[in-house]
Tab-separated table of N, CA and C in Angstrom:
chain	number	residue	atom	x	y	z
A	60	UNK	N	10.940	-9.307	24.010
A	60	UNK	CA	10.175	-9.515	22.799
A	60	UNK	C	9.395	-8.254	22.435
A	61	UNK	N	8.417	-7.532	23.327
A	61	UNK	CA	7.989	-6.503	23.429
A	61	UNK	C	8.933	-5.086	22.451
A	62	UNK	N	9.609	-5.048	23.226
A	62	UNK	CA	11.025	-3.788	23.165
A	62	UNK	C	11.617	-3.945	21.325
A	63	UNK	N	11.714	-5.062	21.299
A	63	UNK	CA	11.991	-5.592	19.646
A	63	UNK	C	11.083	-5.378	18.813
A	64	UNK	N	9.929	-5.741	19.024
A	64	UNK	CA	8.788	-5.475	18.043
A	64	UNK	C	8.237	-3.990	18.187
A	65	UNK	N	8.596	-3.277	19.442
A	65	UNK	CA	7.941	-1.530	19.428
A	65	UNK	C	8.955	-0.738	18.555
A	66	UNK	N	10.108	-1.283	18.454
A	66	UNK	CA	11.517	-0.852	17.796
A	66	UNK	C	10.860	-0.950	16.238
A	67	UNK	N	10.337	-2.044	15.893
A	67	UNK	CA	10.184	-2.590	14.950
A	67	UNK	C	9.135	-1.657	14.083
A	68	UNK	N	7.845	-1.558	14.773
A	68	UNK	CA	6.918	-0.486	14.348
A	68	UNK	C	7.090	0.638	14.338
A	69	UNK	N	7.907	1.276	15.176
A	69	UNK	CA	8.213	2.671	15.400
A	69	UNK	C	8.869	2.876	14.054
A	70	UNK	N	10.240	2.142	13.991
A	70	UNK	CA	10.714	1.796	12.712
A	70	UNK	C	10.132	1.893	11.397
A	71	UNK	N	9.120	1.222	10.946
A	71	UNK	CA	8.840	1.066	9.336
A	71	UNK	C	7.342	1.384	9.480
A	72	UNK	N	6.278	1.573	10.620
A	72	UNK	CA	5.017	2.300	10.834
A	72	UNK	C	4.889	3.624	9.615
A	73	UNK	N	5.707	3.985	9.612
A	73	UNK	CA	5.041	5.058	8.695
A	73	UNK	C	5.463	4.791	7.209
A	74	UNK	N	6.615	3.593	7.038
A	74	UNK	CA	6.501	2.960	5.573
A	74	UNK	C	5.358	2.756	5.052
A	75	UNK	N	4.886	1.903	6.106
A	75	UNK	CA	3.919	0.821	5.956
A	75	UNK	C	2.685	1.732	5.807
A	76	UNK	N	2.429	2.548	6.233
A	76	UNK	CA	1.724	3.876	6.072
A	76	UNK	C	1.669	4.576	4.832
A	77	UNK	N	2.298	4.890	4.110
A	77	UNK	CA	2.368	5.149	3.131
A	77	UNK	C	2.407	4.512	1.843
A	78	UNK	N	2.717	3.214	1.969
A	78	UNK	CA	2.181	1.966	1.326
A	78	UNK	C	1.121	2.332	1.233
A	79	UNK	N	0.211	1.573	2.460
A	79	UNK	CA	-1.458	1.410	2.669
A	79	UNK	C	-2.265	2.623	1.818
A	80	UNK	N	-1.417	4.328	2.194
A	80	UNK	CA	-2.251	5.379	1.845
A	80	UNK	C	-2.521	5.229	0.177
A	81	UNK	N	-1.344	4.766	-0.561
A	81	UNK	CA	-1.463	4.344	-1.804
A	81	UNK	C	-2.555	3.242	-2.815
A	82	UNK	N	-2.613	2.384	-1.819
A	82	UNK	CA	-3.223	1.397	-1.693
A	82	UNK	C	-4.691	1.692	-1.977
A	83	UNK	N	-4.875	2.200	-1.058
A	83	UNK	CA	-6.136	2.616	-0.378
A	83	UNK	C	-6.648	3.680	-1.760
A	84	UNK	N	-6.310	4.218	-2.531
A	84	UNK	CA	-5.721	5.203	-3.359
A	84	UNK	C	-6.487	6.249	-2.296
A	85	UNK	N	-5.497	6.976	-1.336
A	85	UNK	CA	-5.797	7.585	-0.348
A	85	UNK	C	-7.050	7.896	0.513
A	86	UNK	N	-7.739	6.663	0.821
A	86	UNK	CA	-8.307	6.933	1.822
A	86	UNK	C	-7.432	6.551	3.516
A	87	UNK	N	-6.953	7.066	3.840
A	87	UNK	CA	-6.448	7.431	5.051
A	87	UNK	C	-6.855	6.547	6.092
A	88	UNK	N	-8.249	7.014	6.623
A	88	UNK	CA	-8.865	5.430	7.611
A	88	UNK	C	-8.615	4.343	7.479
A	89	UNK	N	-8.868	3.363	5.721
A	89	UNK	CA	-8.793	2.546	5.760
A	89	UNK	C	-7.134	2.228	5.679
A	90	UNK	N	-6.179	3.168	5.403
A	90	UNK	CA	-4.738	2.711	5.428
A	90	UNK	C	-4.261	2.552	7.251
A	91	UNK	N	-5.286	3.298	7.906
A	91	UNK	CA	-4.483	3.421	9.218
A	91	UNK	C	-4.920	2.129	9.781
A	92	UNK	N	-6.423	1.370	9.330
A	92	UNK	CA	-6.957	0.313	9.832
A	92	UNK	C	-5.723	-0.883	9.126
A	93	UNK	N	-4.737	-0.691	7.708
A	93	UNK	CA	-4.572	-1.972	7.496
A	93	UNK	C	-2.981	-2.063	7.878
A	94	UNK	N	-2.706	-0.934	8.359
A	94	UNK	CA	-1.602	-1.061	9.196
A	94	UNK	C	-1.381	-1.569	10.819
A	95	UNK	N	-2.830	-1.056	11.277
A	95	UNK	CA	-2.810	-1.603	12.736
A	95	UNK	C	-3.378	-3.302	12.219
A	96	UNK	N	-3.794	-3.638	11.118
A	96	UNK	CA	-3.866	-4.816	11.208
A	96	UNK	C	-2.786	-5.840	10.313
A	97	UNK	N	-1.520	-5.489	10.197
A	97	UNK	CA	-0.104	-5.862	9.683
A	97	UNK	C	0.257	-5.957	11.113
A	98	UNK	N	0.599	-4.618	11.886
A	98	UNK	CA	1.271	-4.702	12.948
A	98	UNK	C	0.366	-5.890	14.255
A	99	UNK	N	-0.432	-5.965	14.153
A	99	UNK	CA	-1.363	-6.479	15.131
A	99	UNK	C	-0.681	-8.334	14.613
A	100	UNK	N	-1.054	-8.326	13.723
A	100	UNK	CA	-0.713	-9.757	12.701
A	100	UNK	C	0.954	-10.355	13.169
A	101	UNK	N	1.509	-8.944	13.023
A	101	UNK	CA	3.320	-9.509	13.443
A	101	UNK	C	3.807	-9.405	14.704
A	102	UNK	N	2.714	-8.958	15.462
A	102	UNK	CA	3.357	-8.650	17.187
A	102	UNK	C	2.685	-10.416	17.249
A	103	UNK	N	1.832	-10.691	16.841
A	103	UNK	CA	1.592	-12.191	17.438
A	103	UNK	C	2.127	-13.211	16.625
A	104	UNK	N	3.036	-13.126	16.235
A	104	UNK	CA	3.658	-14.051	15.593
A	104	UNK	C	5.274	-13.513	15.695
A	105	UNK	N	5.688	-12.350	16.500
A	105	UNK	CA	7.192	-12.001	16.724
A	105	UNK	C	8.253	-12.707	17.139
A	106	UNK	N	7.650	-13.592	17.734
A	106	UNK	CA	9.250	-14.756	18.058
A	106	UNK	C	9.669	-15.014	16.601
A	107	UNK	N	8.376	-15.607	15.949
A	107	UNK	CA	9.236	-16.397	15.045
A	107	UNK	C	9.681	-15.846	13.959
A	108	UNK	N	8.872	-14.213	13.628
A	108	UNK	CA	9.020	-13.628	12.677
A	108	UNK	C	10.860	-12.705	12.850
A	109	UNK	N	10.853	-12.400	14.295
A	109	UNK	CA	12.221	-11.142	14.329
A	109	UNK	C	13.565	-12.121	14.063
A	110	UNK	N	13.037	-13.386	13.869
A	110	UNK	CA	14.389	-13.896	12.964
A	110	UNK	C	14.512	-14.475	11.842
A	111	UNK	N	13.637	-13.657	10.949
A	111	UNK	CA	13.828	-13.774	9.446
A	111	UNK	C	14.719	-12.605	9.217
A	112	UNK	N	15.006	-13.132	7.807
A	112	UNK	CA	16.219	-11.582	7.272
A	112	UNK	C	15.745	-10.746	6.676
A	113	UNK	N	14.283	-10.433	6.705
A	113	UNK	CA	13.966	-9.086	6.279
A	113	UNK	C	12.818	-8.976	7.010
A	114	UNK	N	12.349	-8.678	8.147
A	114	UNK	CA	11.161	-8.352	8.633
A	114	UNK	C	10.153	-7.420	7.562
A	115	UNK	N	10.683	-6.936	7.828
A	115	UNK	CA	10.493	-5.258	6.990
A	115	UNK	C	9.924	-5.385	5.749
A	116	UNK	N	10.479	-6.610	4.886
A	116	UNK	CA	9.297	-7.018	3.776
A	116	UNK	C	8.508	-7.569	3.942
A	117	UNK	N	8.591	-8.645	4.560
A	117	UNK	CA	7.412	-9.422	5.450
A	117	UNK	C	6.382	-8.979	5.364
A	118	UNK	N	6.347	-7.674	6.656
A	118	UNK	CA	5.306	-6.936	6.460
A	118	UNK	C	4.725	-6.067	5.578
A	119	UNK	N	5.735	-5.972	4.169
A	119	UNK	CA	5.215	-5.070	3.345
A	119	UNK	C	4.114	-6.074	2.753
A	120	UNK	N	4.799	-7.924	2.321
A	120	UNK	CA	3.907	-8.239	1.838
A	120	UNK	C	2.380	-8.773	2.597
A	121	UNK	N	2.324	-8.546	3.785
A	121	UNK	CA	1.520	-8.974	4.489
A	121	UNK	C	0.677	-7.789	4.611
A	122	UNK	N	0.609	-6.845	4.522
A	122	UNK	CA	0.229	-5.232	3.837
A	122	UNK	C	-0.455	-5.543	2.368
A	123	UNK	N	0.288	-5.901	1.780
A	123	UNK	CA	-0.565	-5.929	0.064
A	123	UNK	C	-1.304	-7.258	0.517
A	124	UNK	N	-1.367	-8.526	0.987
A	124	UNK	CA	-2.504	-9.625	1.230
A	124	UNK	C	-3.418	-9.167	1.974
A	125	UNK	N	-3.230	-8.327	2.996
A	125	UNK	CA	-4.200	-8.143	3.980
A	125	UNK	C	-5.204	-7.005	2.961
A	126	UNK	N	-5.085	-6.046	2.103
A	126	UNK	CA	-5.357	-4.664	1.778
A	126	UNK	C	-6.053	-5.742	0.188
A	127	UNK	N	-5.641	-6.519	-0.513
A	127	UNK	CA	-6.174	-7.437	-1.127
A	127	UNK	C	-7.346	-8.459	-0.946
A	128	UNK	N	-7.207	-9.022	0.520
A	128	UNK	CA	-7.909	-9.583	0.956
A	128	UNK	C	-9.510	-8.474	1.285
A	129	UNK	N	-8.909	-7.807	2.272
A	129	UNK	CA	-10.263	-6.952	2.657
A	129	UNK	C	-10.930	-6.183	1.257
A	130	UNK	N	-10.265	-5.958	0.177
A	130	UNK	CA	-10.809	-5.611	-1.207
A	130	UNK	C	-11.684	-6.713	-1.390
A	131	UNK	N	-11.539	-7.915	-1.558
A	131	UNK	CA	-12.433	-8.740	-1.660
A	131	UNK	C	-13.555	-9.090	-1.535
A	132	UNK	N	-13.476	-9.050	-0.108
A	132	UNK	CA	-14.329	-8.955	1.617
A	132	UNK	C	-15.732	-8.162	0.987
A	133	UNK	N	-15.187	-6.789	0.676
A	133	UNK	CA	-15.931	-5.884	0.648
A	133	UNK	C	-17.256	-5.646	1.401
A	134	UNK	N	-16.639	-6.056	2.864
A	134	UNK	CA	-17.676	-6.124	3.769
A	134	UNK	C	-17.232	-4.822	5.128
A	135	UNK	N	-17.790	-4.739	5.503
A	135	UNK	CA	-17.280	-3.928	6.632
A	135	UNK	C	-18.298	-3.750	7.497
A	136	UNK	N	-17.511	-3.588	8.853
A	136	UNK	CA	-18.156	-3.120	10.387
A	136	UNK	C	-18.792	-1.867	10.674
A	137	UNK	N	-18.221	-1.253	9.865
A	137	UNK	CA	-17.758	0.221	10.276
A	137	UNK	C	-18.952	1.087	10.091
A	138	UNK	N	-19.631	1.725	11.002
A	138	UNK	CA	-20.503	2.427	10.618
A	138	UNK	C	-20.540	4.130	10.826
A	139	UNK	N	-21.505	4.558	9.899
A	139	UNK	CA	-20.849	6.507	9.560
A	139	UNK	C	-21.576	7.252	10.915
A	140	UNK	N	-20.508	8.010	11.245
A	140	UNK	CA	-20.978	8.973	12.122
A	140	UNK	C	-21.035	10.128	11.717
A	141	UNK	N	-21.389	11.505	12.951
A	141	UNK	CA	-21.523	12.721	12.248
A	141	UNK	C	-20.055	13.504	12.437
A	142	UNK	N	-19.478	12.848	13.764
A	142	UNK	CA	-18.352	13.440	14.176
A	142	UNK	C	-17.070	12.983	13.378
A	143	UNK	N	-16.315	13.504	12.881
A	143	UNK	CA	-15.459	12.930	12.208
A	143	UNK	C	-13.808	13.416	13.227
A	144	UNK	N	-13.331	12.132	13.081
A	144	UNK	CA	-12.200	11.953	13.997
A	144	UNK	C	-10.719	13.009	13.279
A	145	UNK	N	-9.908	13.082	14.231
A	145	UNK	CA	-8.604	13.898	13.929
A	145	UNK	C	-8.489	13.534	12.179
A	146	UNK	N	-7.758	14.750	11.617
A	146	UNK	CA	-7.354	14.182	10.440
A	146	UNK	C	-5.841	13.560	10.514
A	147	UNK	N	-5.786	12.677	9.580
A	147	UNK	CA	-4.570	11.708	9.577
A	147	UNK	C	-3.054	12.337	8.487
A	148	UNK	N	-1.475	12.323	8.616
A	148	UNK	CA	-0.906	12.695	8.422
A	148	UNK	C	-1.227	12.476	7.040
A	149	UNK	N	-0.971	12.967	6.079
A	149	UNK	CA	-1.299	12.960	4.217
A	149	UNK	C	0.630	12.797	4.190
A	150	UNK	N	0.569	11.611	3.625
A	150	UNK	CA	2.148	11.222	3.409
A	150	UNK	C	2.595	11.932	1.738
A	151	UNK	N	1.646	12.279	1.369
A	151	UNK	CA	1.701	12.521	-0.274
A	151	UNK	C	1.180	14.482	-0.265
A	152	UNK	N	1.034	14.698	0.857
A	152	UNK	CA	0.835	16.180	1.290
A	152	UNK	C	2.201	17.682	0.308
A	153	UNK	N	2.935	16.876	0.417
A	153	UNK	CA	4.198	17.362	0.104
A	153	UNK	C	4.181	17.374	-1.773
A	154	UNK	N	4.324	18.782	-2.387
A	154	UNK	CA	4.468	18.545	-3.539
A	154	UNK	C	3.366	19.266	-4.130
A	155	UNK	N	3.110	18.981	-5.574
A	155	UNK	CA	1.533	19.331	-5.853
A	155	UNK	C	0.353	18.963	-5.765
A	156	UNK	N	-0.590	19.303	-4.867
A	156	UNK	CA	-1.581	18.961	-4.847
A	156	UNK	C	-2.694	18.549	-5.622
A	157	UNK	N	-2.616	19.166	-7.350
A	157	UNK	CA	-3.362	18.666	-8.092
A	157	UNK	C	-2.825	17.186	-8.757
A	158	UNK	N	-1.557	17.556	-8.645
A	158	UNK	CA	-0.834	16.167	-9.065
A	158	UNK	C	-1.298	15.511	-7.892
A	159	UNK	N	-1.536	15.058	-7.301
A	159	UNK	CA	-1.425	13.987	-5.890
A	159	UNK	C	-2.835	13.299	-5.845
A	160	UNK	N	-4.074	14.733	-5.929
A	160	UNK	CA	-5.204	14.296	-5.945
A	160	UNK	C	-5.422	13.696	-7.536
A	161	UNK	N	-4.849	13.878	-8.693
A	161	UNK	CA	-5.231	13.324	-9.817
A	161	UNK	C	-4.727	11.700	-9.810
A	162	UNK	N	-3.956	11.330	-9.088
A	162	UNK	CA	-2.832	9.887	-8.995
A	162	UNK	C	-3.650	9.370	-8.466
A	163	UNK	N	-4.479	9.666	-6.696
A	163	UNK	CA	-4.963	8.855	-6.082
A	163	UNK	C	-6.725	8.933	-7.005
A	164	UNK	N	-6.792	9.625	-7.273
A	164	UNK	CA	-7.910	9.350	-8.434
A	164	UNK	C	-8.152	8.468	-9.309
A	165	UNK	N	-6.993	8.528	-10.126
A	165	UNK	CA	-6.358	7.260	-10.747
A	165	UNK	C	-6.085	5.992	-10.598
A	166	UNK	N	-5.667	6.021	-9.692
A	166	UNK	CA	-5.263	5.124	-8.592
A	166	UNK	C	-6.907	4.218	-8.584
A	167	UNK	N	-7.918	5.137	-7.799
A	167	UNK	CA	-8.792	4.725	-7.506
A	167	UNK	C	-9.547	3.580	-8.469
A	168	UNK	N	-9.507	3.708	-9.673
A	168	UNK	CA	-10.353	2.966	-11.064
A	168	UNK	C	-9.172	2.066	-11.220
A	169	UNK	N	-8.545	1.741	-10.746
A	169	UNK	CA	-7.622	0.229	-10.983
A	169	UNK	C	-8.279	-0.626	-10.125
A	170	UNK	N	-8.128	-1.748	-10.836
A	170	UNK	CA	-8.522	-3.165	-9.644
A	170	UNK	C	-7.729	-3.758	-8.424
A	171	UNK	N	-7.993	-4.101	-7.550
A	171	UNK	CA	-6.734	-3.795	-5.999
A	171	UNK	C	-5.545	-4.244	-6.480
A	172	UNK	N	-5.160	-5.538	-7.273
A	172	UNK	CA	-4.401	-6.501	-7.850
A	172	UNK	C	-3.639	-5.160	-8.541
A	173	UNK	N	-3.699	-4.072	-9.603
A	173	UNK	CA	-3.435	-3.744	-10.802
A	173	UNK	C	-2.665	-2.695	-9.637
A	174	UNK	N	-3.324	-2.115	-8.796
A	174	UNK	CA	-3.184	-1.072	-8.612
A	174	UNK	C	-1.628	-1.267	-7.063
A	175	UNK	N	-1.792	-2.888	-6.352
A	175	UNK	CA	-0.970	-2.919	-5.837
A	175	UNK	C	0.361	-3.198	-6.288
A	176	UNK	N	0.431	-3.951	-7.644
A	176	UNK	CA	1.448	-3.852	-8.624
A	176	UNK	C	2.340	-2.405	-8.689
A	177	UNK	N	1.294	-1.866	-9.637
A	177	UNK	CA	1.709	0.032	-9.519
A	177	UNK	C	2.717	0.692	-8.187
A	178	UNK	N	1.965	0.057	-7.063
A	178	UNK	CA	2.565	1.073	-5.903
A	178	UNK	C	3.432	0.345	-5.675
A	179	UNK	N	3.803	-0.860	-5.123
A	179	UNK	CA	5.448	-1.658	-5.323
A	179	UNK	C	6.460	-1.674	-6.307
A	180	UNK	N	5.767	-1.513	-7.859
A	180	UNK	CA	6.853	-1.514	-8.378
A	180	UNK	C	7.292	0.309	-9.090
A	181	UNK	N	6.427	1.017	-8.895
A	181	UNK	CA	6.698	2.182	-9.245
A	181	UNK	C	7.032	3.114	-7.861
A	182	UNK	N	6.040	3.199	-6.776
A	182	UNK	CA	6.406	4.024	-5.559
A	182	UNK	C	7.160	3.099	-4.666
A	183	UNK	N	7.157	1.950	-4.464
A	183	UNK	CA	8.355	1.869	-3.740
A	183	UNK	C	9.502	1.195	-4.148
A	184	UNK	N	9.626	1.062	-5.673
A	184	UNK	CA	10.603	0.982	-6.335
A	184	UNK	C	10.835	-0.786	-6.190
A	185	UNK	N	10.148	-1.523	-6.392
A	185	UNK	CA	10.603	-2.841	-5.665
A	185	UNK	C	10.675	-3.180	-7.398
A	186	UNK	N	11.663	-4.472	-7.844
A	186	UNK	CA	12.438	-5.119	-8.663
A	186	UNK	C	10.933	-5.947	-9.035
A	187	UNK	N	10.759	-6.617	-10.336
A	187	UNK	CA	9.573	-7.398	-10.295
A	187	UNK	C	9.561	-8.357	-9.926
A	188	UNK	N	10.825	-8.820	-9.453
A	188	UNK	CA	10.947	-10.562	-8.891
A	188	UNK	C	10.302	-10.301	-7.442
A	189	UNK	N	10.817	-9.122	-7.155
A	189	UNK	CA	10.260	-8.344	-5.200
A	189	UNK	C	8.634	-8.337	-5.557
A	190	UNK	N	8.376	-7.510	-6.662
A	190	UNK	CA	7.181	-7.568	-6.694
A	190	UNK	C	6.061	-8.659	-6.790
A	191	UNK	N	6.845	-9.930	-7.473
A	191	UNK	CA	5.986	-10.841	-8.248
A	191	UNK	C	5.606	-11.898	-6.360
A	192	UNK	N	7.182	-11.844	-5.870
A	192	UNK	CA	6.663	-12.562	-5.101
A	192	UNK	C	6.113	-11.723	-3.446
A	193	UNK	N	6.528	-10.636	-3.050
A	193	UNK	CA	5.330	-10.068	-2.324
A	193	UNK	C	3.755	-10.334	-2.073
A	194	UNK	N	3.556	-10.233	-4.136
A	194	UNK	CA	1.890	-10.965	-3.936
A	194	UNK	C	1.370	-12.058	-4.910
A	195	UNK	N	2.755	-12.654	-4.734
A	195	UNK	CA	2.606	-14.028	-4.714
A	195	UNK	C	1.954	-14.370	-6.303
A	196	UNK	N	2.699	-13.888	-7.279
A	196	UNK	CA	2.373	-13.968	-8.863
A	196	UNK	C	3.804	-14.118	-9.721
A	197	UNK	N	3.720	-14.807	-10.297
A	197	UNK	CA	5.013	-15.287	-11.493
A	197	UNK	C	5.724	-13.580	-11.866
A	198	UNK	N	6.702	-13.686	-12.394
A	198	UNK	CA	6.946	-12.415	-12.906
A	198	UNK	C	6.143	-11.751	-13.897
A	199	UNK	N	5.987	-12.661	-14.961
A	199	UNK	CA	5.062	-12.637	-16.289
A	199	UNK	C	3.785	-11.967	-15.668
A	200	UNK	N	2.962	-12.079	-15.091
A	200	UNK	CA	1.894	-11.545	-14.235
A	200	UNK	C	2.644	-10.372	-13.942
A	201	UNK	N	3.361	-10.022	-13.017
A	201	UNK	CA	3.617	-9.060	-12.664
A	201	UNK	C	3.679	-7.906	-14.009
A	202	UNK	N	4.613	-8.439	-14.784
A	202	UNK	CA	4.503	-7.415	-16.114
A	202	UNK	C	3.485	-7.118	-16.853
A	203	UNK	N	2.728	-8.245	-16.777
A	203	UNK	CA	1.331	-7.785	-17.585
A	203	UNK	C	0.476	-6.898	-16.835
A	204	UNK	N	0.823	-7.001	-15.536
A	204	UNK	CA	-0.264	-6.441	-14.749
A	204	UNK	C	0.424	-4.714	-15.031
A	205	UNK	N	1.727	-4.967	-14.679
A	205	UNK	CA	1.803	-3.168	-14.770
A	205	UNK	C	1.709	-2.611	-15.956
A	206	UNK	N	1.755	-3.705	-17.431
A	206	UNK	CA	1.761	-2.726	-18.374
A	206	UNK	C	0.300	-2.697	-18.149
A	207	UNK	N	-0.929	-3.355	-17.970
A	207	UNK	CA	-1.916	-3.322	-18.503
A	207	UNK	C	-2.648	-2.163	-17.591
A	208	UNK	N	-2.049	-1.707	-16.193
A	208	UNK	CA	-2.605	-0.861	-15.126
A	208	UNK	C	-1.985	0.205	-15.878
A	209	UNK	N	-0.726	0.719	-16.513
A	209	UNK	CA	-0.043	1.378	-16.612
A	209	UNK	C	-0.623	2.333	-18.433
A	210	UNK	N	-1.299	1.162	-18.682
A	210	UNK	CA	-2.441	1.502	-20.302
A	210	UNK	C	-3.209	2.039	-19.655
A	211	UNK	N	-4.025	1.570	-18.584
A	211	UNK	CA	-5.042	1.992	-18.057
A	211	UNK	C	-5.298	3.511	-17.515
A	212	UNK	N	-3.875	3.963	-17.042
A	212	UNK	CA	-3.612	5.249	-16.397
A	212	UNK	C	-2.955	6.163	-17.635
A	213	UNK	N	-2.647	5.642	-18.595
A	213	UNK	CA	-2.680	6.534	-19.928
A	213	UNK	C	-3.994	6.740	-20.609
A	214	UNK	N	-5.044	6.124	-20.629
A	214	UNK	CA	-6.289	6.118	-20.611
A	214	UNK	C	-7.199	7.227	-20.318
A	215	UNK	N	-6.720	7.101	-19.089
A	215	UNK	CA	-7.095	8.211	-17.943
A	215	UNK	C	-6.939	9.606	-18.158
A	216	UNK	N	-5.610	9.587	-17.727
A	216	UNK	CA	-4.621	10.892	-17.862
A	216	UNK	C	-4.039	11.178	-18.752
A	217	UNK	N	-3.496	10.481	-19.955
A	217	UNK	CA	-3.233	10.768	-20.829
A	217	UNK	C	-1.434	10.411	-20.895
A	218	UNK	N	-0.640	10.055	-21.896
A	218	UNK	CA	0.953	9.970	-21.800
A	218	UNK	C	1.488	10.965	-20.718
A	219	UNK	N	1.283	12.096	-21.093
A	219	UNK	CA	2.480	12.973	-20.266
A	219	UNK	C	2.211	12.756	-18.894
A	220	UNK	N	0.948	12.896	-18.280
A	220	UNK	CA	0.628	12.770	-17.544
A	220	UNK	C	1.204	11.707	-16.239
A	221	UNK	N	1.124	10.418	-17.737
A	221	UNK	CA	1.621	9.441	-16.568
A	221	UNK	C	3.400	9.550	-16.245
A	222	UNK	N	3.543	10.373	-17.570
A	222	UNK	CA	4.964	10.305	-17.321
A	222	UNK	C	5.644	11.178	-16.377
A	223	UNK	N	4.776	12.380	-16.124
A	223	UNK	CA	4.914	13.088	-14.694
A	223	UNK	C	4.635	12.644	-13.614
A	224	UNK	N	3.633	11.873	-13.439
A	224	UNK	CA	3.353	10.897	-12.204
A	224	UNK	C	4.691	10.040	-11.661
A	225	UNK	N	5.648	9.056	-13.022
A	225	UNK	CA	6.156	8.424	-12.694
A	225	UNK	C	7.453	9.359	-12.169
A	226	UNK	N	7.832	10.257	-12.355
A	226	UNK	CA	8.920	11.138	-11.789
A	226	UNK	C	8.390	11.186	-10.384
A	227	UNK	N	7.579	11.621	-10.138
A	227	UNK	CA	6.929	12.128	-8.711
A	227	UNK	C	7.106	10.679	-8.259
């Protein structure tokens, strides 16, 4: 059981990573916290989960509830120190940097809902039926949500802008 589920994380850990970093609109800590708490979530529930036919989404959508949920929460444990720990791999490192920091900027002024729409159905390319039910919303929702996140980031940045984003 073990050997299956380390296969498993080793596997899609840094998907799921790059999800979260999006999510998060790149804060890093909190993507690395909502991945160890996806993976933490599916190692205790692995019998029953490694025989569904897509693990692998599973946890994507258990990634957007959990990263939804703690948006909510808006509570936390966590308290600031002076030492600040290793820095974490930047999955979005690659490319232009002003482009990257202007997205997760962007990113940032969406509401968790608007903004997890965005990253499923634009960065990881998911279909809106994938999307609608991942987090668990009709399709119709789903479309309103991306056009209305997707106004929102023309707003922002302006047309071209977003239309360079969406290439990237």
């Amino acid at each position: 059981m073990e050997h299956n589920f380390q296969e498993f994380a080793v596997g899609r850990g840094s998907q799921l990573y790059r999800t979260a970093y999006l999510l998060t609109a790149g804060d890093s800590h909190l993507a690395e916290d909502l991945v160890q708490e996806v993976l933490g979530r599916m190692f205790a529930a692995w019998g029953r989960l490694s025989r569904l036919d897509n693990p692998a989404g599973y946890a994507q959508t258990v990634l957007v509830n959990v990263f939804i949920s703690q948006r909510r929460k808006r509570s936390s444990g966590e308290l600031p120190t002076e030492v600040l720990a290793e820095r974490a791999q930047d999955p979005a490192r690659d490319g232009d940097p002003a482009l990257r920091l202007t997205l997760l900027a962007s990113l940032r002024q969406l509401p968790p809902q608007d903004r997890a729409v965005l990253v499923l159905r634009y960065w990881e390319d998911r279909s809106v039926e994938e999307t609608a039910a991942a987090l668990q919303l009709s399709s119709t929702a789903v479309r309103s949500r991306s056009s209305r996140a997707l106004e929102r980031l023309r707003g922002v940045l302006g047309s071209s802008s977003v239309a360079e984003l969406a290439e990237h």
